[in-house]
mmCIF file with all atom_site columns, C-alpha atoms in Angstrom:
data_model
loop_
_atom_site.group_PDB
_atom_site.id
_atom_site.type_symbol
_atom_site.label_atom_id
_atom_site.label_alt_id
_atom_site.label_comp_id
_atom_site.label_asym_id
_atom_site.label_entity_id
_atom_site.label_seq_id
_atom_site.pdbx_PDB_ins_code
_atom_site.Cartn_x
_atom_site.Cartn_y
_atom_site.Cartn_z
_atom_site.occupancy
_atom_site.B_iso_or_equiv
_atom_site.pdbx_formal_charge
_atom_site.auth_seq_id
_atom_site.auth_comp_id
_atom_site.auth_asym_id
_atom_site.auth_atom_id
_atom_site.pdbx_PDB_model_num
ATOM 1   C CA . MET A 1 1   ? 19.479  -30.426 133.710 1.00 0.00 ? 1   MET A CA 1
ATOM 2   C CA . PHE A 1 2   ? 15.812  -30.253 134.669 1.00 0.00 ? 2   PHE A CA 1
ATOM 3   C CA . ARG A 1 3   ? 15.828  -26.903 136.438 1.00 0.00 ? 3   ARG A CA 1
ATOM 4   C CA . PHE A 1 4   ? 12.799  -25.856 134.378 1.00 0.00 ? 4   PHE A CA 1
ATOM 5   C CA . PHE A 1 5   ? 10.628  -28.391 136.249 1.00 0.00 ? 5   PHE A CA 1
ATOM 6   C CA . LYS A 1 6   ? 10.934  -26.388 139.464 1.00 0.00 ? 6   LYS A CA 1
ATOM 7   C CA . ASN A 1 7   ? 8.215   -24.092 138.173 1.00 0.00 ? 7   ASN A CA 1
ATOM 8   C CA . ARG A 1 8   ? 5.183   -26.340 138.285 1.00 0.00 ? 8   ARG A CA 1
ATOM 9   C CA . LYS A 1 9   ? 2.886   -24.036 136.356 1.00 0.00 ? 9   LYS A CA 1
ATOM 10  C CA . ASP A 1 10  ? 3.953   -24.360 132.748 1.00 0.00 ? 10  ASP A CA 1
ATOM 11  C CA . SER A 1 11  ? 1.265   -24.349 130.072 1.00 0.00 ? 11  SER A CA 1
ATOM 12  C CA . ASN A 1 12  ? 3.666   -25.845 127.521 1.00 0.00 ? 12  ASN A CA 1
ATOM 13  C CA . MET A 1 13  ? 4.438   -29.001 129.478 1.00 0.00 ? 13  MET A CA 1
ATOM 14  C CA . LYS A 1 14  ? 3.128   -32.292 128.083 1.00 0.00 ? 14  LYS A CA 1
ATOM 15  C CA . LEU A 1 15  ? 2.278   -35.423 130.030 1.00 0.00 ? 15  LEU A CA 1
ATOM 16  C CA . ILE A 1 16  ? 2.797   -38.580 127.978 1.00 0.00 ? 16  ILE A CA 1
ATOM 17  C CA . VAL A 1 17  ? 1.146   -41.538 129.678 1.00 0.00 ? 17  VAL A CA 1
ATOM 18  C CA . GLY A 1 18  ? 1.734   -45.169 128.816 1.00 0.00 ? 18  GLY A CA 1
ATOM 19  C CA . LEU A 1 19  ? -0.909  -47.481 130.258 1.00 0.00 ? 19  LEU A CA 1
ATOM 20  C CA . GLY A 1 20  ? -0.115  -50.933 131.605 1.00 0.00 ? 20  GLY A CA 1
ATOM 21  C CA . ASN A 1 21  ? 0.263   -53.082 134.699 1.00 0.00 ? 21  ASN A CA 1
ATOM 22  C CA . PRO A 1 22  ? 3.333   -53.072 136.971 1.00 0.00 ? 22  PRO A CA 1
ATOM 23  C CA . GLY A 1 23  ? 5.196   -56.286 137.708 1.00 0.00 ? 23  GLY A CA 1
ATOM 24  C CA . ARG A 1 24  ? 7.500   -58.653 135.874 1.00 0.00 ? 24  ARG A CA 1
ATOM 25  C CA . GLU A 1 25  ? 4.663   -61.012 134.944 1.00 0.00 ? 25  GLU A CA 1
ATOM 26  C CA . TYR A 1 26  ? 3.041   -58.323 132.796 1.00 0.00 ? 26  TYR A CA 1
ATOM 27  C CA . VAL A 1 27  ? 6.115   -57.330 130.780 1.00 0.00 ? 27  VAL A CA 1
ATOM 28  C CA . ASN A 1 28  ? 5.497   -57.681 127.032 1.00 0.00 ? 28  ASN A CA 1
ATOM 29  C CA . THR A 1 29  ? 1.813   -58.513 127.449 1.00 0.00 ? 29  THR A CA 1
ATOM 30  C CA . ARG A 1 30  ? -0.734  -56.971 125.106 1.00 0.00 ? 30  ARG A CA 1
ATOM 31  C CA . HIS A 1 31  ? -2.171  -54.783 127.876 1.00 0.00 ? 31  HIS A CA 1
ATOM 32  C CA . ASN A 1 32  ? 1.275   -53.239 128.441 1.00 0.00 ? 32  ASN A CA 1
ATOM 33  C CA . ALA A 1 33  ? 1.701   -51.855 124.931 1.00 0.00 ? 33  ALA A CA 1
ATOM 34  C CA . GLY A 1 34  ? 1.522   -48.343 126.381 1.00 0.00 ? 34  GLY A CA 1
ATOM 35  C CA . PHE A 1 35  ? 4.371   -49.016 128.818 1.00 0.00 ? 35  PHE A CA 1
ATOM 36  C CA . TYR A 1 36  ? 6.384   -50.459 125.952 1.00 0.00 ? 36  TYR A CA 1
ATOM 37  C CA . VAL A 1 37  ? 6.069   -47.306 123.840 1.00 0.00 ? 37  VAL A CA 1
ATOM 38  C CA . VAL A 1 38  ? 6.992   -44.805 126.561 1.00 0.00 ? 38  VAL A CA 1
ATOM 39  C CA . GLU A 1 39  ? 9.937   -46.961 127.653 1.00 0.00 ? 39  GLU A CA 1
ATOM 40  C CA . LYS A 1 40  ? 11.160  -47.117 124.066 1.00 0.00 ? 40  LYS A CA 1
ATOM 41  C CA . LEU A 1 41  ? 10.770  -43.333 123.806 1.00 0.00 ? 41  LEU A CA 1
ATOM 42  C CA . ALA A 1 42  ? 12.662  -42.802 127.071 1.00 0.00 ? 42  ALA A CA 1
ATOM 43  C CA . TYR A 1 43  ? 15.499  -45.021 125.854 1.00 0.00 ? 43  TYR A CA 1
ATOM 44  C CA . GLU A 1 44  ? 15.691  -43.063 122.594 1.00 0.00 ? 44  GLU A CA 1
ATOM 45  C CA . LEU A 1 45  ? 15.935  -39.838 124.612 1.00 0.00 ? 45  LEU A CA 1
ATOM 46  C CA . GLY A 1 46  ? 18.647  -41.301 126.866 1.00 0.00 ? 46  GLY A CA 1
ATOM 47  C CA . GLU A 1 47  ? 16.459  -41.401 129.970 1.00 0.00 ? 47  GLU A CA 1
ATOM 48  C CA . ASP A 1 48  ? 15.056  -44.057 132.304 1.00 0.00 ? 48  ASP A CA 1
ATOM 49  C CA . ILE A 1 49  ? 11.556  -44.034 133.748 1.00 0.00 ? 49  ILE A CA 1
ATOM 50  C CA . THR A 1 50  ? 12.652  -44.587 137.327 1.00 0.00 ? 50  THR A CA 1
ATOM 51  C CA . GLU A 1 51  ? 11.601  -41.565 139.422 1.00 0.00 ? 51  GLU A CA 1
ATOM 52  C CA . ARG A 1 52  ? 8.631   -42.186 141.734 1.00 0.00 ? 52  ARG A CA 1
ATOM 53  C CA . LYS A 1 53  ? 5.784   -39.841 142.578 1.00 0.00 ? 53  LYS A CA 1
ATOM 54  C CA . TYR A 1 54  ? 2.021   -40.040 143.006 1.00 0.00 ? 54  TYR A CA 1
ATOM 55  C CA . LYS A 1 55  ? 1.701   -43.786 142.408 1.00 0.00 ? 55  LYS A CA 1
ATOM 56  C CA . GLY A 1 56  ? 3.674   -43.575 139.180 1.00 0.00 ? 56  GLY A CA 1
ATOM 57  C CA . LEU A 1 57  ? 7.111   -44.028 137.646 1.00 0.00 ? 57  LEU A CA 1
ATOM 58  C CA . PHE A 1 58  ? 8.167   -41.077 135.540 1.00 0.00 ? 58  PHE A CA 1
ATOM 59  C CA . ALA A 1 59  ? 10.969  -39.335 133.688 1.00 0.00 ? 59  ALA A CA 1
ATOM 60  C CA . LYS A 1 60  ? 11.424  -35.665 132.830 1.00 0.00 ? 60  LYS A CA 1
ATOM 61  C CA . VAL A 1 61  ? 12.460  -35.140 129.221 1.00 0.00 ? 61  VAL A CA 1
ATOM 62  C CA . ARG A 1 62  ? 12.675  -32.710 126.352 1.00 0.00 ? 62  ARG A CA 1
ATOM 63  C CA . ILE A 1 63  ? 11.066  -33.651 123.067 1.00 0.00 ? 63  ILE A CA 1
ATOM 64  C CA . GLY A 1 64  ? 12.324  -31.211 120.490 1.00 0.00 ? 64  GLY A CA 1
ATOM 65  C CA . ASN A 1 65  ? 12.027  -27.856 122.245 1.00 0.00 ? 65  ASN A CA 1
ATOM 66  C CA . GLU A 1 66  ? 9.160   -28.933 124.494 1.00 0.00 ? 66  GLU A CA 1
ATOM 67  C CA . LYS A 1 67  ? 9.191   -30.070 128.117 1.00 0.00 ? 67  LYS A CA 1
ATOM 68  C CA . ALA A 1 68  ? 7.451   -33.355 128.836 1.00 0.00 ? 68  ALA A CA 1
ATOM 69  C CA . ILE A 1 69  ? 6.935   -35.993 131.482 1.00 0.00 ? 69  ILE A CA 1
ATOM 70  C CA . LEU A 1 70  ? 6.809   -39.679 130.596 1.00 0.00 ? 70  LEU A CA 1
ATOM 71  C CA . LEU A 1 71  ? 4.547   -41.502 133.047 1.00 0.00 ? 71  LEU A CA 1
ATOM 72  C CA . GLU A 1 72  ? 3.775   -45.134 133.813 1.00 0.00 ? 72  GLU A CA 1
ATOM 73  C CA . PRO A 1 73  ? 1.007   -45.346 136.436 1.00 0.00 ? 73  PRO A CA 1
ATOM 74  C CA . GLN A 1 74  ? 1.759   -48.106 138.961 1.00 0.00 ? 74  GLN A CA 1
ATOM 75  C CA . THR A 1 75  ? -1.824  -48.480 140.195 1.00 0.00 ? 75  THR A CA 1
ATOM 76  C CA . TYR A 1 76  ? -2.688  -51.336 137.827 1.00 0.00 ? 76  TYR A CA 1
ATOM 77  C CA . MET A 1 77  ? -4.671  -50.570 134.723 1.00 0.00 ? 77  MET A CA 1
ATOM 78  C CA . ASN A 1 78  ? -8.135  -50.086 136.241 1.00 0.00 ? 78  ASN A CA 1
ATOM 79  C CA . ASN A 1 79  ? -6.988  -47.249 138.516 1.00 0.00 ? 79  ASN A CA 1
ATOM 80  C CA . SER A 1 80  ? -4.612  -45.453 136.138 1.00 0.00 ? 80  SER A CA 1
ATOM 81  C CA . GLY A 1 81  ? -6.531  -42.201 136.469 1.00 0.00 ? 81  GLY A CA 1
ATOM 82  C CA . GLU A 1 82  ? -5.441  -41.751 140.092 1.00 0.00 ? 82  GLU A CA 1
ATOM 83  C CA . SER A 1 83  ? -1.810  -41.235 139.141 1.00 0.00 ? 83  SER A CA 1
ATOM 84  C CA . VAL A 1 84  ? -2.549  -39.221 136.005 1.00 0.00 ? 84  VAL A CA 1
ATOM 85  C CA . ARG A 1 85  ? -4.842  -36.801 137.859 1.00 0.00 ? 85  ARG A CA 1
ATOM 86  C CA . ALA A 1 86  ? -2.226  -36.262 140.574 1.00 0.00 ? 86  ALA A CA 1
ATOM 87  C CA . PHE A 1 87  ? 0.461   -35.423 138.006 1.00 0.00 ? 87  PHE A CA 1
ATOM 88  C CA . MET A 1 88  ? -1.894  -33.069 136.184 1.00 0.00 ? 88  MET A CA 1
ATOM 89  C CA . ASP A 1 89  ? -2.703  -31.242 139.410 1.00 0.00 ? 89  ASP A CA 1
ATOM 90  C CA . TYR A 1 90  ? 0.883   -30.997 140.641 1.00 0.00 ? 90  TYR A CA 1
ATOM 91  C CA . PHE A 1 91  ? 2.365   -29.799 137.344 1.00 0.00 ? 91  PHE A CA 1
ATOM 92  C CA . LYS A 1 92  ? -0.728  -27.784 136.307 1.00 0.00 ? 92  LYS A CA 1
ATOM 93  C CA . ILE A 1 93  ? -1.178  -29.734 133.073 1.00 0.00 ? 93  ILE A CA 1
ATOM 94  C CA . GLU A 1 94  ? -4.437  -29.463 131.146 1.00 0.00 ? 94  GLU A CA 1
ATOM 95  C CA . ALA A 1 95  ? -6.226  -32.445 129.594 1.00 0.00 ? 95  ALA A CA 1
ATOM 96  C CA . LYS A 1 96  ? -5.401  -31.254 126.070 1.00 0.00 ? 96  LYS A CA 1
ATOM 97  C CA . ASP A 1 97  ? -1.702  -31.624 126.926 1.00 0.00 ? 97  ASP A CA 1
ATOM 98  C CA . VAL A 1 98  ? -2.017  -35.233 128.107 1.00 0.00 ? 98  VAL A CA 1
ATOM 99  C CA . ILE A 1 99  ? -1.174  -37.837 125.446 1.00 0.00 ? 99  ILE A CA 1
ATOM 100 C CA . VAL A 1 100 ? -2.187  -41.379 126.373 1.00 0.00 ? 100 VAL A CA 1
ATOM 101 C CA . VAL A 1 101 ? -0.760  -44.509 124.721 1.00 0.00 ? 101 VAL A CA 1
ATOM 102 C CA . TYR A 1 102 ? -2.601  -47.799 125.188 1.00 0.00 ? 102 TYR A CA 1
ATOM 103 C CA . ASP A 1 103 ? -3.615  -51.133 123.674 1.00 0.00 ? 103 ASP A CA 1
ATOM 104 C CA . ASP A 1 104 ? -6.647  -51.561 121.411 1.00 0.00 ? 104 ASP A CA 1
ATOM 105 C CA . ILE A 1 105 ? -8.112  -54.978 120.573 1.00 0.00 ? 105 ILE A CA 1
ATOM 106 C CA . ASN A 1 106 ? -10.059 -53.497 117.653 1.00 0.00 ? 106 ASN A CA 1
ATOM 107 C CA . LEU A 1 107 ? -6.843  -52.860 115.739 1.00 0.00 ? 107 LEU A CA 1
ATOM 108 C CA . GLU A 1 108 ? -4.602  -55.503 114.252 1.00 0.00 ? 108 GLU A CA 1
ATOM 109 C CA . PRO A 1 109 ? -1.056  -55.759 115.652 1.00 0.00 ? 109 PRO A CA 1
ATOM 110 C CA . GLY A 1 110 ? 1.152   -53.181 113.953 1.00 0.00 ? 110 GLY A CA 1
ATOM 111 C CA . ASN A 1 111 ? -1.655  -50.672 113.374 1.00 0.00 ? 111 ASN A CA 1
ATOM 112 C CA . LEU A 1 112 ? -2.119  -47.318 115.098 1.00 0.00 ? 112 LEU A CA 1
ATOM 113 C CA . ARG A 1 113 ? -5.045  -45.006 115.535 1.00 0.00 ? 113 ARG A CA 1
ATOM 114 C CA . ILE A 1 114 ? -4.638  -41.468 116.830 1.00 0.00 ? 114 ILE A CA 1
ATOM 115 C CA . ARG A 1 115 ? -7.615  -39.602 118.254 1.00 0.00 ? 115 ARG A CA 1
ATOM 116 C CA . LEU A 1 116 ? -7.933  -36.216 119.966 1.00 0.00 ? 116 LEU A CA 1
ATOM 117 C CA . LYS A 1 117 ? -10.857 -37.334 122.127 1.00 0.00 ? 117 LYS A CA 1
ATOM 118 C CA . GLY A 1 118 ? -13.421 -40.106 122.426 1.00 0.00 ? 118 GLY A CA 1
ATOM 119 C CA . SER A 1 119 ? -15.102 -42.667 124.631 1.00 0.00 ? 119 SER A CA 1
ATOM 120 C CA . ALA A 1 120 ? -13.338 -45.376 126.609 1.00 0.00 ? 120 ALA A CA 1
ATOM 121 C CA . GLY A 1 121 ? -14.469 -48.004 124.120 1.00 0.00 ? 121 GLY A CA 1
ATOM 122 C CA . GLY A 1 122 ? -14.558 -50.617 126.872 1.00 0.00 ? 122 GLY A CA 1
ATOM 123 C CA . HIS A 1 123 ? -10.947 -50.011 127.942 1.00 0.00 ? 123 HIS A CA 1
ATOM 124 C CA . ASN A 1 124 ? -10.783 -49.937 131.742 1.00 0.00 ? 124 ASN A CA 1
ATOM 125 C CA . GLY A 1 125 ? -7.668  -47.787 131.877 1.00 0.00 ? 125 GLY A CA 1
ATOM 126 C CA . ILE A 1 126 ? -9.300  -45.108 129.743 1.00 0.00 ? 126 ILE A CA 1
ATOM 127 C CA . LYS A 1 127 ? -12.481 -45.365 131.819 1.00 0.00 ? 127 LYS A CA 1
ATOM 128 C CA . SER A 1 128 ? -10.410 -44.554 134.896 1.00 0.00 ? 128 SER A CA 1
ATOM 129 C CA . LEU A 1 129 ? -8.709  -41.615 133.185 1.00 0.00 ? 129 LEU A CA 1
ATOM 130 C CA . ILE A 1 130 ? -12.003 -40.131 132.029 1.00 0.00 ? 130 ILE A CA 1
ATOM 131 C CA . ALA A 1 131 ? -13.479 -40.523 135.529 1.00 0.00 ? 131 ALA A CA 1
ATOM 132 C CA . HIS A 1 132 ? -10.547 -38.807 137.258 1.00 0.00 ? 132 HIS A CA 1
ATOM 133 C CA . MET A 1 133 ? -9.865  -36.182 134.594 1.00 0.00 ? 133 MET A CA 1
ATOM 134 C CA . GLY A 1 134 ? -13.531 -35.266 134.270 1.00 0.00 ? 134 GLY A CA 1
ATOM 135 C CA . THR A 1 135 ? -13.317 -35.222 130.487 1.00 0.00 ? 135 THR A CA 1
ATOM 136 C CA . SER A 1 136 ? -12.766 -37.488 127.505 1.00 0.00 ? 136 SER A CA 1
ATOM 137 C CA . ASP A 1 137 ? -11.173 -34.671 125.504 1.00 0.00 ? 137 ASP A CA 1
ATOM 138 C CA . PHE A 1 138 ? -7.544  -35.750 125.582 1.00 0.00 ? 138 PHE A CA 1
ATOM 139 C CA . PRO A 1 139 ? -5.311  -37.036 122.751 1.00 0.00 ? 139 PRO A CA 1
ATOM 140 C CA . ARG A 1 140 ? -4.564  -40.717 122.585 1.00 0.00 ? 140 ARG A CA 1
ATOM 141 C CA . VAL A 1 141 ? -2.472  -43.146 120.540 1.00 0.00 ? 141 VAL A CA 1
ATOM 142 C CA . LYS A 1 142 ? -4.053  -46.580 120.261 1.00 0.00 ? 142 LYS A CA 1
ATOM 143 C CA . MET A 1 143 ? -1.741  -49.545 119.687 1.00 0.00 ? 143 MET A CA 1
ATOM 144 C CA . GLY A 1 144 ? -3.243  -52.507 117.870 1.00 0.00 ? 144 GLY A CA 1
ATOM 145 C CA . VAL A 1 145 ? -2.953  -55.798 119.768 1.00 0.00 ? 145 VAL A CA 1
ATOM 146 C CA . GLY A 1 146 ? -5.491  -57.855 117.827 1.00 0.00 ? 146 GLY A CA 1
ATOM 147 C CA . GLU A 1 147 ? -8.937  -59.222 118.445 1.00 0.00 ? 147 GLU A CA 1
ATOM 148 C CA . LYS A 1 148 ? -9.376  -61.947 121.030 1.00 0.00 ? 148 LYS A CA 1
ATOM 149 C CA . PRO A 1 149 ? -9.923  -65.457 119.666 1.00 0.00 ? 149 PRO A CA 1
ATOM 150 C CA . ALA A 1 150 ? -13.411 -66.890 119.887 1.00 0.00 ? 150 ALA A CA 1
ATOM 151 C CA . ARG A 1 151 ? -14.285 -68.431 123.258 1.00 0.00 ? 151 ARG A CA 1
ATOM 152 C CA . MET A 1 152 ? -11.213 -66.900 124.911 1.00 0.00 ? 152 MET A CA 1
ATOM 153 C CA . ASP A 1 153 ? -11.740 -64.677 127.943 1.00 0.00 ? 153 ASP A CA 1
ATOM 154 C CA . LEU A 1 154 ? -10.860 -61.054 127.189 1.00 0.00 ? 154 LEU A CA 1
ATOM 155 C CA . ALA A 1 155 ? -8.638  -60.765 130.271 1.00 0.00 ? 155 ALA A CA 1
ATOM 156 C CA . ASP A 1 156 ? -6.669  -63.843 129.203 1.00 0.00 ? 156 ASP A CA 1
ATOM 157 C CA . HIS A 1 157 ? -6.169  -62.294 125.776 1.00 0.00 ? 157 HIS A CA 1
ATOM 158 C CA . VAL A 1 158 ? -4.971  -58.842 126.845 1.00 0.00 ? 158 VAL A CA 1
ATOM 159 C CA . LEU A 1 159 ? -2.796  -60.279 129.617 1.00 0.00 ? 159 LEU A CA 1
ATOM 160 C CA . GLY A 1 160 ? -1.253  -62.760 127.208 1.00 0.00 ? 160 GLY A CA 1
ATOM 161 C CA . HIS A 1 161 ? 2.048   -62.311 125.399 1.00 0.00 ? 161 HIS A CA 1
ATOM 162 C CA . PHE A 1 162 ? 2.667   -61.505 121.752 1.00 0.00 ? 162 PHE A CA 1
ATOM 163 C CA . ASN A 1 163 ? 3.873   -64.276 119.484 1.00 0.00 ? 163 ASN A CA 1
ATOM 164 C CA . ASP A 1 164 ? 7.105   -63.624 117.576 1.00 0.00 ? 164 ASP A CA 1
ATOM 165 C CA . GLU A 1 165 ? 5.372   -62.322 114.455 1.00 0.00 ? 165 GLU A CA 1
ATOM 166 C CA . ASP A 1 166 ? 3.115   -59.930 116.351 1.00 0.00 ? 166 ASP A CA 1
ATOM 167 C CA . LYS A 1 167 ? 6.029   -58.775 118.515 1.00 0.00 ? 167 LYS A CA 1
ATOM 168 C CA . LYS A 1 168 ? 7.869   -57.664 115.365 1.00 0.00 ? 168 LYS A CA 1
ATOM 169 C CA . LYS A 1 169 ? 4.759   -55.763 114.305 1.00 0.00 ? 169 LYS A CA 1
ATOM 170 C CA . LEU A 1 170 ? 4.558   -54.150 117.745 1.00 0.00 ? 170 LEU A CA 1
ATOM 171 C CA . ASP A 1 171 ? 8.177   -53.014 117.501 1.00 0.00 ? 171 ASP A CA 1
ATOM 172 C CA . GLU A 1 172 ? 7.495   -51.315 114.173 1.00 0.00 ? 172 GLU A CA 1
ATOM 173 C CA . ALA A 1 173 ? 4.255   -49.788 115.445 1.00 0.00 ? 173 ALA A CA 1
ATOM 174 C CA . ALA A 1 174 ? 6.024   -48.492 118.559 1.00 0.00 ? 174 ALA A CA 1
ATOM 175 C CA . SER A 1 175 ? 8.554   -46.684 116.384 1.00 0.00 ? 175 SER A CA 1
ATOM 176 C CA . HIS A 1 176 ? 5.712   -45.113 114.417 1.00 0.00 ? 176 HIS A CA 1
ATOM 177 C CA . ALA A 1 177 ? 3.920   -44.205 117.653 1.00 0.00 ? 177 ALA A CA 1
ATOM 178 C CA . ILE A 1 178 ? 7.030   -42.400 118.879 1.00 0.00 ? 178 ILE A CA 1
ATOM 179 C CA . GLU A 1 179 ? 7.235   -40.380 115.687 1.00 0.00 ? 179 GLU A CA 1
ATOM 180 C CA . ALA A 1 180 ? 3.529   -39.581 116.011 1.00 0.00 ? 180 ALA A CA 1
ATOM 181 C CA . ILE A 1 181 ? 4.014   -38.476 119.627 1.00 0.00 ? 181 ILE A CA 1
ATOM 182 C CA . LYS A 1 182 ? 6.833   -36.163 118.594 1.00 0.00 ? 182 LYS A CA 1
ATOM 183 C CA . LEU A 1 183 ? 4.537   -34.547 116.024 1.00 0.00 ? 183 LEU A CA 1
ATOM 184 C CA . MET A 1 184 ? 1.738   -34.235 118.583 1.00 0.00 ? 184 MET A CA 1
ATOM 185 C CA . VAL A 1 185 ? 4.029   -32.646 121.170 1.00 0.00 ? 185 VAL A CA 1
ATOM 186 C CA . ASP A 1 186 ? 4.965   -30.133 118.471 1.00 0.00 ? 186 ASP A CA 1
ATOM 187 C CA . GLY A 1 187 ? 1.268   -29.412 117.890 1.00 0.00 ? 187 GLY A CA 1
ATOM 188 C CA . GLN A 1 188 ? 1.120   -31.233 114.548 1.00 0.00 ? 188 GLN A CA 1
ATOM 189 C CA . TYR A 1 189 ? -1.874  -33.424 115.403 1.00 0.00 ? 189 TYR A CA 1
ATOM 190 C CA . ASP A 1 190 ? -3.342  -33.467 111.890 1.00 0.00 ? 190 ASP A CA 1
ATOM 191 C CA . THR A 1 191 ? -0.001  -34.471 110.397 1.00 0.00 ? 191 THR A CA 1
ATOM 192 C CA . ALA A 1 192 ? 0.336   -37.305 112.908 1.00 0.00 ? 192 ALA A CA 1
ATOM 193 C CA . MET A 1 193 ? -3.170  -38.584 112.151 1.00 0.00 ? 193 MET A CA 1
ATOM 194 C CA . ASN A 1 194 ? -2.769  -38.302 108.393 1.00 0.00 ? 194 ASN A CA 1
ATOM 195 C CA . LYS A 1 195 ? 0.568   -40.102 108.441 1.00 0.00 ? 195 LYS A CA 1
ATOM 196 C CA . TYR A 1 196 ? -0.032  -42.894 110.946 1.00 0.00 ? 196 TYR A CA 1
ATOM 197 C CA . ASN A 1 197 ? -3.754  -43.610 111.265 1.00 0.00 ? 197 ASN A CA 1
ATOM 198 C CA . VAL A 1 198 ? -4.922  -46.855 109.720 1.00 0.00 ? 198 VAL A CA 1
ATOM 199 C CA . LYS A 1 199 ? -7.859  -46.498 107.397 1.00 0.00 ? 199 LYS A CA 1
ATOM 200 C CA . LYS A 1 200 ? -9.980  -49.255 108.844 1.00 0.00 ? 200 LYS A CA 1
ATOM 201 C CA . THR A 1 201 ? -10.561 -51.066 112.122 1.00 0.00 ? 201 THR A CA 1
ATOM 202 C CA . LYS A 1 202 ? -12.266 -54.368 112.712 1.00 0.00 ? 202 LYS A CA 1
#
């Protein structure tokens, strides 16, 4: 089924990265919004993210007519770039063909923001990717997880779980993120941004 992956050099291949932390204790935490989206996408495509390579779990898929790899780095968030860089090198994937999905505390739960490049904005996973990729010019889909409450430690907030209301918003946002990713894989970046970007962040 995946005979086309035997040729590693393929300029059309996309790498779709969900950021998060491995381990049962981190399932459904705010920081694992990226994992949640790529797992939901894999399920929709009838695949499981279970293959192991280069400190990551991955699945080989087709999205429309395009070849893609869904990746969950297993290095913990702060070292995500190690796995991503290794996959890029092995499959000869350029930064412009890497789509990263991750949590953003500056967006309310349920909101998305799609960008083609940008700074890390204080996100340690993105800092690691930029350091290992050598560029900040890669597309990303930011998943709103909400601002931390006053006097709460940031780590406690992002490693905390969604309440029932916010979980429903995440589910809806994840569905929108998947549709946005499909458009981006097809090269329709402007359409994805126009359709799914929120107009305002906190």
